[in-house]
Short mmCIF file of C-alpha atoms and ligand atoms in Angstrom, two decimals:
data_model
loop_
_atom_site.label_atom_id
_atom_site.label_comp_id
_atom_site.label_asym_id
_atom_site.label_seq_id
_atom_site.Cartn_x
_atom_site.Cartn_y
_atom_site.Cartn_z
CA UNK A 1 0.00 0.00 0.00
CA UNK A 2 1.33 3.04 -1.08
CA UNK A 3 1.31 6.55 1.19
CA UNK A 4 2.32 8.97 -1.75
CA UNK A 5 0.38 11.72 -2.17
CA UNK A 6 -1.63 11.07 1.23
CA UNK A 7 -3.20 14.42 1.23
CA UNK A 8 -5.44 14.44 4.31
CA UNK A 9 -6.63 17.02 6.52
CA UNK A 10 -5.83 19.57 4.25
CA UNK A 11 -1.72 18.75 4.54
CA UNK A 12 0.29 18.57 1.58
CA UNK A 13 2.10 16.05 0.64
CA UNK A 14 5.06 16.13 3.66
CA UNK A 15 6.60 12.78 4.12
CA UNK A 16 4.62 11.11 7.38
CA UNK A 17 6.38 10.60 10.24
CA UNK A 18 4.68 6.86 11.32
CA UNK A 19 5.92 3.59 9.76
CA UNK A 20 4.32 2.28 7.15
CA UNK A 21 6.16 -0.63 6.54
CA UNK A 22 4.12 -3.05 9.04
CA UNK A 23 0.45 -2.26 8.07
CA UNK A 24 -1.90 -4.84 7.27
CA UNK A 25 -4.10 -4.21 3.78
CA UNK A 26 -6.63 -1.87 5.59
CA UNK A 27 -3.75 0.19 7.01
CA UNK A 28 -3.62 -1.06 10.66
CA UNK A 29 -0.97 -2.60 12.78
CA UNK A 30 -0.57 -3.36 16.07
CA UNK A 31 -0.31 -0.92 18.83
CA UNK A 32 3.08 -2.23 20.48
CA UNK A 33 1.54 -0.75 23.63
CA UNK A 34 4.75 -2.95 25.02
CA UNK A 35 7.34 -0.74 23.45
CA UNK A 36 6.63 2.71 24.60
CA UNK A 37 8.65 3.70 27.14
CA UNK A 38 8.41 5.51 30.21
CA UNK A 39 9.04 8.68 29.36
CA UNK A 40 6.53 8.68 26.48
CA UNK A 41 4.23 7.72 29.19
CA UNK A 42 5.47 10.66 31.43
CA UNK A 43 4.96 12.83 28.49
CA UNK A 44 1.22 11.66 28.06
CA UNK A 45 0.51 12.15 31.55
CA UNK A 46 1.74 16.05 31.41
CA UNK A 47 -0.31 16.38 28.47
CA UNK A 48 -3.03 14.48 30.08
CA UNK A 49 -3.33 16.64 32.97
CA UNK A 50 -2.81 20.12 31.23
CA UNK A 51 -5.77 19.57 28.84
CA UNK A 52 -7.69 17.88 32.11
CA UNK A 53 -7.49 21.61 33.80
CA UNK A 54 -9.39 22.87 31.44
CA UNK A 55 -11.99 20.66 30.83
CA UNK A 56 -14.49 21.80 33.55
CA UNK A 57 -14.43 25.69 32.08
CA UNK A 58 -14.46 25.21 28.36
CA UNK A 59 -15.37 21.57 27.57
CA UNK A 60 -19.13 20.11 26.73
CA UNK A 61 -20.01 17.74 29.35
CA UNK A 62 -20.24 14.78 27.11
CA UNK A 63 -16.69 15.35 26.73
CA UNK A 64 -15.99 15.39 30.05
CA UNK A 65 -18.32 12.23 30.93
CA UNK A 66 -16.36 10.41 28.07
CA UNK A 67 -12.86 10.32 28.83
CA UNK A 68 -13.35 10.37 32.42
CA UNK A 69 -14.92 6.32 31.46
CA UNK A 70 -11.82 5.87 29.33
CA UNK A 71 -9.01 4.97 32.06
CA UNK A 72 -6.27 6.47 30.27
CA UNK A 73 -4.90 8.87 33.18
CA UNK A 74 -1.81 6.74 34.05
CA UNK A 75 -0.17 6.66 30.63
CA UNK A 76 -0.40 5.80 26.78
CA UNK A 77 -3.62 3.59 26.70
CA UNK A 78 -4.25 0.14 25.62
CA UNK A 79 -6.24 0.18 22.68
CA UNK A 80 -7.59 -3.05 23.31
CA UNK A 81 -8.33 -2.39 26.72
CA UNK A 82 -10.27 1.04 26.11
CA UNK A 83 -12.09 -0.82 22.90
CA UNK A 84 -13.76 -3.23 25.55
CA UNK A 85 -14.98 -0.08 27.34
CA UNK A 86 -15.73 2.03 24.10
CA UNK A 87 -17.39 -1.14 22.59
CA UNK A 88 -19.98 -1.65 25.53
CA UNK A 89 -20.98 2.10 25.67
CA UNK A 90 -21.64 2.46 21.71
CA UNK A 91 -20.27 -0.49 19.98
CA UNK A 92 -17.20 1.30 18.67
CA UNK A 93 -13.61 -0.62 18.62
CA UNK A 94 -9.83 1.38 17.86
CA UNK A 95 -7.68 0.60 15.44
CA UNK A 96 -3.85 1.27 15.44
CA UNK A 97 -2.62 2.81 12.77
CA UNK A 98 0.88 4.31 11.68
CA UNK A 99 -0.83 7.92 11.00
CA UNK A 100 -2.40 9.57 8.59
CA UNK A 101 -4.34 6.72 6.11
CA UNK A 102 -6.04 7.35 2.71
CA UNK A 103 -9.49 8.96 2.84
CA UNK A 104 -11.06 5.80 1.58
CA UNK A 105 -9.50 3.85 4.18
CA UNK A 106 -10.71 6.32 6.85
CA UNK A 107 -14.37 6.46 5.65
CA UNK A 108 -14.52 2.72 5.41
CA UNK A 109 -13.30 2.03 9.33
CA UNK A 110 -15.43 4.30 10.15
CA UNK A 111 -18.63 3.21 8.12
CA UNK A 112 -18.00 -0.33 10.53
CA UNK A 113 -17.49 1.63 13.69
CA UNK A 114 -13.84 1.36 14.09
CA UNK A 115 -11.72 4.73 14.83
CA UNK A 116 -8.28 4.72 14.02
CA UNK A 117 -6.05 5.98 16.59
CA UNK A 118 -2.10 6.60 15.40
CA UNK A 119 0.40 5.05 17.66
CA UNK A 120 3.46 7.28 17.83
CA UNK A 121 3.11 10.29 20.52
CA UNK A 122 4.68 13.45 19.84
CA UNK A 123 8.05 14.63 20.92
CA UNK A 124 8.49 17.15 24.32
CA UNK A 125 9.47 19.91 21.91
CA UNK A 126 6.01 19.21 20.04
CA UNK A 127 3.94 19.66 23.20
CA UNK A 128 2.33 22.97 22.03
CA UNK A 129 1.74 22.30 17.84
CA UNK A 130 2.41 19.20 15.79
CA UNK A 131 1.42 18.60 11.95
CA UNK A 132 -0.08 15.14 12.28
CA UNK A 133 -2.45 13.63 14.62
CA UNK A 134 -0.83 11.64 17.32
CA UNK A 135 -2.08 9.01 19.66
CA UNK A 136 -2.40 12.18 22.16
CA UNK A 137 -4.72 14.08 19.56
CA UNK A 138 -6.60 11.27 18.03
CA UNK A 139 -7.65 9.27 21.69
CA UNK A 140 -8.00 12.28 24.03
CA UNK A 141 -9.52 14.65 21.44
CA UNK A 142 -11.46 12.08 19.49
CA UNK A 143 -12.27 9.00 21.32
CA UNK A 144 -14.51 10.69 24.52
CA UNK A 145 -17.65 11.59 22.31
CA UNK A 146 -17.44 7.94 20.37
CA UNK A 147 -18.60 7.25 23.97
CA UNK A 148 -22.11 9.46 23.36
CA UNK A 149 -24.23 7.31 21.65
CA UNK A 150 -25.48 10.68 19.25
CA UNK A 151 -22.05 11.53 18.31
CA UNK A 152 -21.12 7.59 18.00
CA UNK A 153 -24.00 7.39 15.43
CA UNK A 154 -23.11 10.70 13.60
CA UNK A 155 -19.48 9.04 12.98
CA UNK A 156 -20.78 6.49 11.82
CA UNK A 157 -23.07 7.95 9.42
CA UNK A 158 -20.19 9.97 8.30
CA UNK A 159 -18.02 7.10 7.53
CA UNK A 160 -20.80 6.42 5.00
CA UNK A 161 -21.31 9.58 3.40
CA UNK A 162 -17.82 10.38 2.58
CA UNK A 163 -17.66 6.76 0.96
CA UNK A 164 -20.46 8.13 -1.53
CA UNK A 165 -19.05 11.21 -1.69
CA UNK A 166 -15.79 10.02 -2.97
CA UNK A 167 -18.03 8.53 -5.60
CA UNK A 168 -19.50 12.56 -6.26
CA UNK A 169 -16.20 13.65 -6.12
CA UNK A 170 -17.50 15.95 -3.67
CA UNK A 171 -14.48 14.89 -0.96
CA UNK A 172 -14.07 18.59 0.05
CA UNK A 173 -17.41 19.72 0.92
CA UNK A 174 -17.29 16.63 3.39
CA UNK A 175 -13.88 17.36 4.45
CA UNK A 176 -15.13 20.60 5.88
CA UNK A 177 -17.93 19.21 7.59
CA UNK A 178 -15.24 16.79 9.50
CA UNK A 179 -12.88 19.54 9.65
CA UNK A 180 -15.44 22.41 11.44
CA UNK A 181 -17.61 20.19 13.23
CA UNK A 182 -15.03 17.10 14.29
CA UNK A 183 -12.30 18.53 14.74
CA UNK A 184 -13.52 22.14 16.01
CA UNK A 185 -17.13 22.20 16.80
CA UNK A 186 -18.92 24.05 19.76
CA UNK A 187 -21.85 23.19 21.39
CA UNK A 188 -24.75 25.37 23.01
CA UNK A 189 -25.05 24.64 26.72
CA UNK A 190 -27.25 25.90 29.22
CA UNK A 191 -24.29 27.09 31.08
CA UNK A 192 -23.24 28.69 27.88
CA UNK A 193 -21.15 27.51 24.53
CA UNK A 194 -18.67 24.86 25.05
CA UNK A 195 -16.25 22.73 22.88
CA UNK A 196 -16.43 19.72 21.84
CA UNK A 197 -14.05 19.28 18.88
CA UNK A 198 -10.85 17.19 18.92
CA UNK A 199 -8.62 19.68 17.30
CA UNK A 200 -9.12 22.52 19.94
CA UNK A 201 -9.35 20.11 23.24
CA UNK A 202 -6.15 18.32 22.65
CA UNK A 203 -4.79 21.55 22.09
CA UNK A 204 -4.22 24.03 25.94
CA UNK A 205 -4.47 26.81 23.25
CA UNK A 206 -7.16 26.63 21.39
CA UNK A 207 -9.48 24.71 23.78
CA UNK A 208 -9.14 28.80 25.46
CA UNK A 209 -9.29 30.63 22.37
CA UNK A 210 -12.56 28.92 21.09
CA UNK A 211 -13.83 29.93 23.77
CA UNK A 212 -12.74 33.16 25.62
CA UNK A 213 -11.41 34.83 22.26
CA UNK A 214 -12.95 38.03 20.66
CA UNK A 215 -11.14 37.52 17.90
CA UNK A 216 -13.13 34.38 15.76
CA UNK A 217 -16.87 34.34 14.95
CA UNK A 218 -19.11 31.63 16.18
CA UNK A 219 -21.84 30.90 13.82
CA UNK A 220 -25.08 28.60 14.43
CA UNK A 221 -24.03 24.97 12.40
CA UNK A 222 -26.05 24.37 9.10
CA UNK A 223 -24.61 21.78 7.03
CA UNK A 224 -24.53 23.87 2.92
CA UNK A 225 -22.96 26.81 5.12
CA UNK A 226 -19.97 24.75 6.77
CA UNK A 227 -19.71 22.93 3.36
CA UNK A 228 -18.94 25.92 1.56
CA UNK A 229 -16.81 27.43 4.14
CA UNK A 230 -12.56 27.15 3.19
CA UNK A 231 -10.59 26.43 6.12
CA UNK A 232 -7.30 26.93 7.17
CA UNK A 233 -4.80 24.44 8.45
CA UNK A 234 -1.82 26.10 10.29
CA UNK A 235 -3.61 28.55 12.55
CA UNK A 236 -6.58 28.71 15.15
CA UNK A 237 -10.09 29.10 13.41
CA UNK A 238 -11.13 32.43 12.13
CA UNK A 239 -15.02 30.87 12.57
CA UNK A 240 -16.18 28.23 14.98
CA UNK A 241 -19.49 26.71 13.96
CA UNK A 242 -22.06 26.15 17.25
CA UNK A 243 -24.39 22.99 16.85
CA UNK A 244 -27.36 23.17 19.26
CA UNK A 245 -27.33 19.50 20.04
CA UNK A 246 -25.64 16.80 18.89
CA UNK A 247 -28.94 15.23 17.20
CA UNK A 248 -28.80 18.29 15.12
CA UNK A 249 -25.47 17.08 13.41
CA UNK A 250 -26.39 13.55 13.43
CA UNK A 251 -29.93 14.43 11.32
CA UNK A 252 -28.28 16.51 8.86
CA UNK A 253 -26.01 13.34 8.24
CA UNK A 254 -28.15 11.03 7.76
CA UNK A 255 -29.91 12.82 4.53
CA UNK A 256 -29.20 12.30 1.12
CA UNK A 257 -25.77 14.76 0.64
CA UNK A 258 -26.79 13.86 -3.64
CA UNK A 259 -28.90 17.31 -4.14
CA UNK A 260 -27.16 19.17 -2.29
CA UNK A 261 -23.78 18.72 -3.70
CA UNK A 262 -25.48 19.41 -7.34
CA UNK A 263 -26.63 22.11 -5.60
CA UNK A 264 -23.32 22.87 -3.55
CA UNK A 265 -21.51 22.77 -7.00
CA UNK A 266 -23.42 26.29 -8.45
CA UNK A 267 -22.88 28.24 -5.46
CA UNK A 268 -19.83 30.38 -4.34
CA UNK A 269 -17.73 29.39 -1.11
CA UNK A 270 -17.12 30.92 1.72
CA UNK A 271 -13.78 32.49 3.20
CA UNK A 272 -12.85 31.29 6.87
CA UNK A 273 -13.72 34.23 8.49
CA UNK A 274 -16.66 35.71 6.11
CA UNK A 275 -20.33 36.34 8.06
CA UNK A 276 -23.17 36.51 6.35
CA UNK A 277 -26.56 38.21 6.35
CA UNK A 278 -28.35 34.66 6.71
CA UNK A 279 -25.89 33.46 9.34
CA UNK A 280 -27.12 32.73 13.15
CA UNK A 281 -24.54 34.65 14.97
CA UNK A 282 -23.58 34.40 18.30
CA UNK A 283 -20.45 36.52 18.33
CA UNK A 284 -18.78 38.35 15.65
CA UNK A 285 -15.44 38.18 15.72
CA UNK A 286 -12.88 41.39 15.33
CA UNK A 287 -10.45 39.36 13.40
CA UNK A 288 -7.42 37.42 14.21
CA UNK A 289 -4.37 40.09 15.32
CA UNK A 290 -1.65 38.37 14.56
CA UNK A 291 1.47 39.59 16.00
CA UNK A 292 3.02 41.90 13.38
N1 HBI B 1 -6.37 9.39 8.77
N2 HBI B 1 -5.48 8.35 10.64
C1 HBI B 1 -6.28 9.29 10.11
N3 HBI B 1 -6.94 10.14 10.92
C2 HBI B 1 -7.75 11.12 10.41
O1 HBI B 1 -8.37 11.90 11.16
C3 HBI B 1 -7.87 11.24 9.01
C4 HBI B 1 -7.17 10.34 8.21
N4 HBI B 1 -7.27 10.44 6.87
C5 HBI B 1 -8.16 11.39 6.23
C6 HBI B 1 -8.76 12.34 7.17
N5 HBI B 1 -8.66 12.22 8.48
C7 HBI B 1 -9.50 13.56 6.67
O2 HBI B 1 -9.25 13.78 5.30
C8 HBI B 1 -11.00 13.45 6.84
O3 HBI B 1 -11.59 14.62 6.33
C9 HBI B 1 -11.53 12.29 6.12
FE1 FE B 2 -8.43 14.57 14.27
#
């Protein structure tokens, strides 16, 4: 199986960091949950605990009810032991896999309920920003929610629809949708918004910024909007999109995407940071100020 040209998550085409040279046919290996050492466990623990701080202020309390189940507070989990867990709540198992895999691969684990989880953990120096997902970002950010029953269906659901999109060719109008409201989508609360996404609660900065931030615009979710809205890769959002329930995402899922990307395909997209007149806004945002 080849890796060339693995352009996922909007990266180019960087060499990846994981080896390859192990995987089975639908890109998974084993763990070697054996092999990491004790420092990489230290390291997950410090990570562990900074992104644990903030949990109570900015993150939704399915979050919080997920990962507290998981058991993964002493050091790099056991896949197979957190699958048994995962798998009674919502029938979900993990996969191991050396990093990024093909978006075809992706959709079809997750089409059959499995999430794959990359098994290398980031370096000390990386503690703050990495390129790729690591096991840190893909089991603490992702893995809680597959715990919520909603979300658990949603994945699944989206495993599905980006298999027929890949038939439409439509790939990046789905993309976004993981991108905005997987990796960095809010939630309305009734003690206010809070996060849910994977990208901003692995991450000590942007699980504040999403949240406390003037700077971004938080928009109510509705799927053609997010689909037509460009993202950005190497910076914190200039939009967050705000779902009112989790149901909410799940529902617009499970339609027929067909008309809407014939639809999708006529219209103009959206920059990151554009608001517009039919948008439900909950803040406006003054703009990212970058330092000069
Ligand atoms: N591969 N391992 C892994 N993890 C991801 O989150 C992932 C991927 N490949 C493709 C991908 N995500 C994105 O392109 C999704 O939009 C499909
Ligand atoms: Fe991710």
């Amino acid at each position: 199986m080849s890796t060339e040209g693995l352009n996922t998550e909007g990266k180019t085409d960087t060499p990846l960091r994981g080896d390859y040279s192990r995987m089975r046919e639908d890109y998974t290996i084993d763990q070697g949950w054996e092999s990491y050492t004790e420092a990489e466990h230290a390291l997950w623990r410090q990570l562990f605990t900074r992104q644990s701080k903030l949990l109570q202020r900015y993150a939704a309390p399915e979050f919080i009810a997920g990962i507290g189940k998981l058991d993964a507070v002493d050091g790099v989990p056991h896949f197979g032991r957190a699958s048994e867990i995962l798998s009674k709540a919502t029938g979900w198992t993990l996969v191991a896999v050396p990093g990024l895999i093909p978006e075809d691969v992706f959709f079809t684990h997750l089409s059959e309920r499995r999430f794959p989880v990359t098994n290398w953990l980031r370096k000390p120096e990386e503690m703050d920003y990495l390129v790729e997902p690591d096991v840190f970002h893909d089991f603490f950010g992702h893995v809680p929610l597959l715990m919520h029953p909603v979300f658990a269906d949603y994945m699944q659901a989206y495993g599905k629809g980006g298999l027929r999109a890949m038939k439409f060719g439509t790939l990046e109008n789905l993309a976004r949708l993981y991108w905005y409201m997987v990796e960095f989508g809010l939630i309305n609360t009734k003690d206010g918004i809070r996060a849910y996404g994977a990208g901003m609660l692995s991450s000590a900065g942007e699980s504040q910024y999403c949240i406390d931030s003037d700077e971004p615009n938080r928009i109510g979710f509705d799927l053609e909007r997010v689909m037509r809205t460009r993202y950005r890769i190497d910076d914190y959002q200039a939009t967050y999109f705000v779902l009112d329930s989790y149901e909410q995402l799940f529902d617009a899922t499970s339609q027929d995407f067909a008309p809407i990307y014939e639809r999708l395909k006529a219209l103009p997209e959206f920059a990151p940071d554009e608001v517009l007149p039919t948008d439900k806004v909950f803040t406006r945002g003054k703009g990212r100020q970058r330092a000069a």
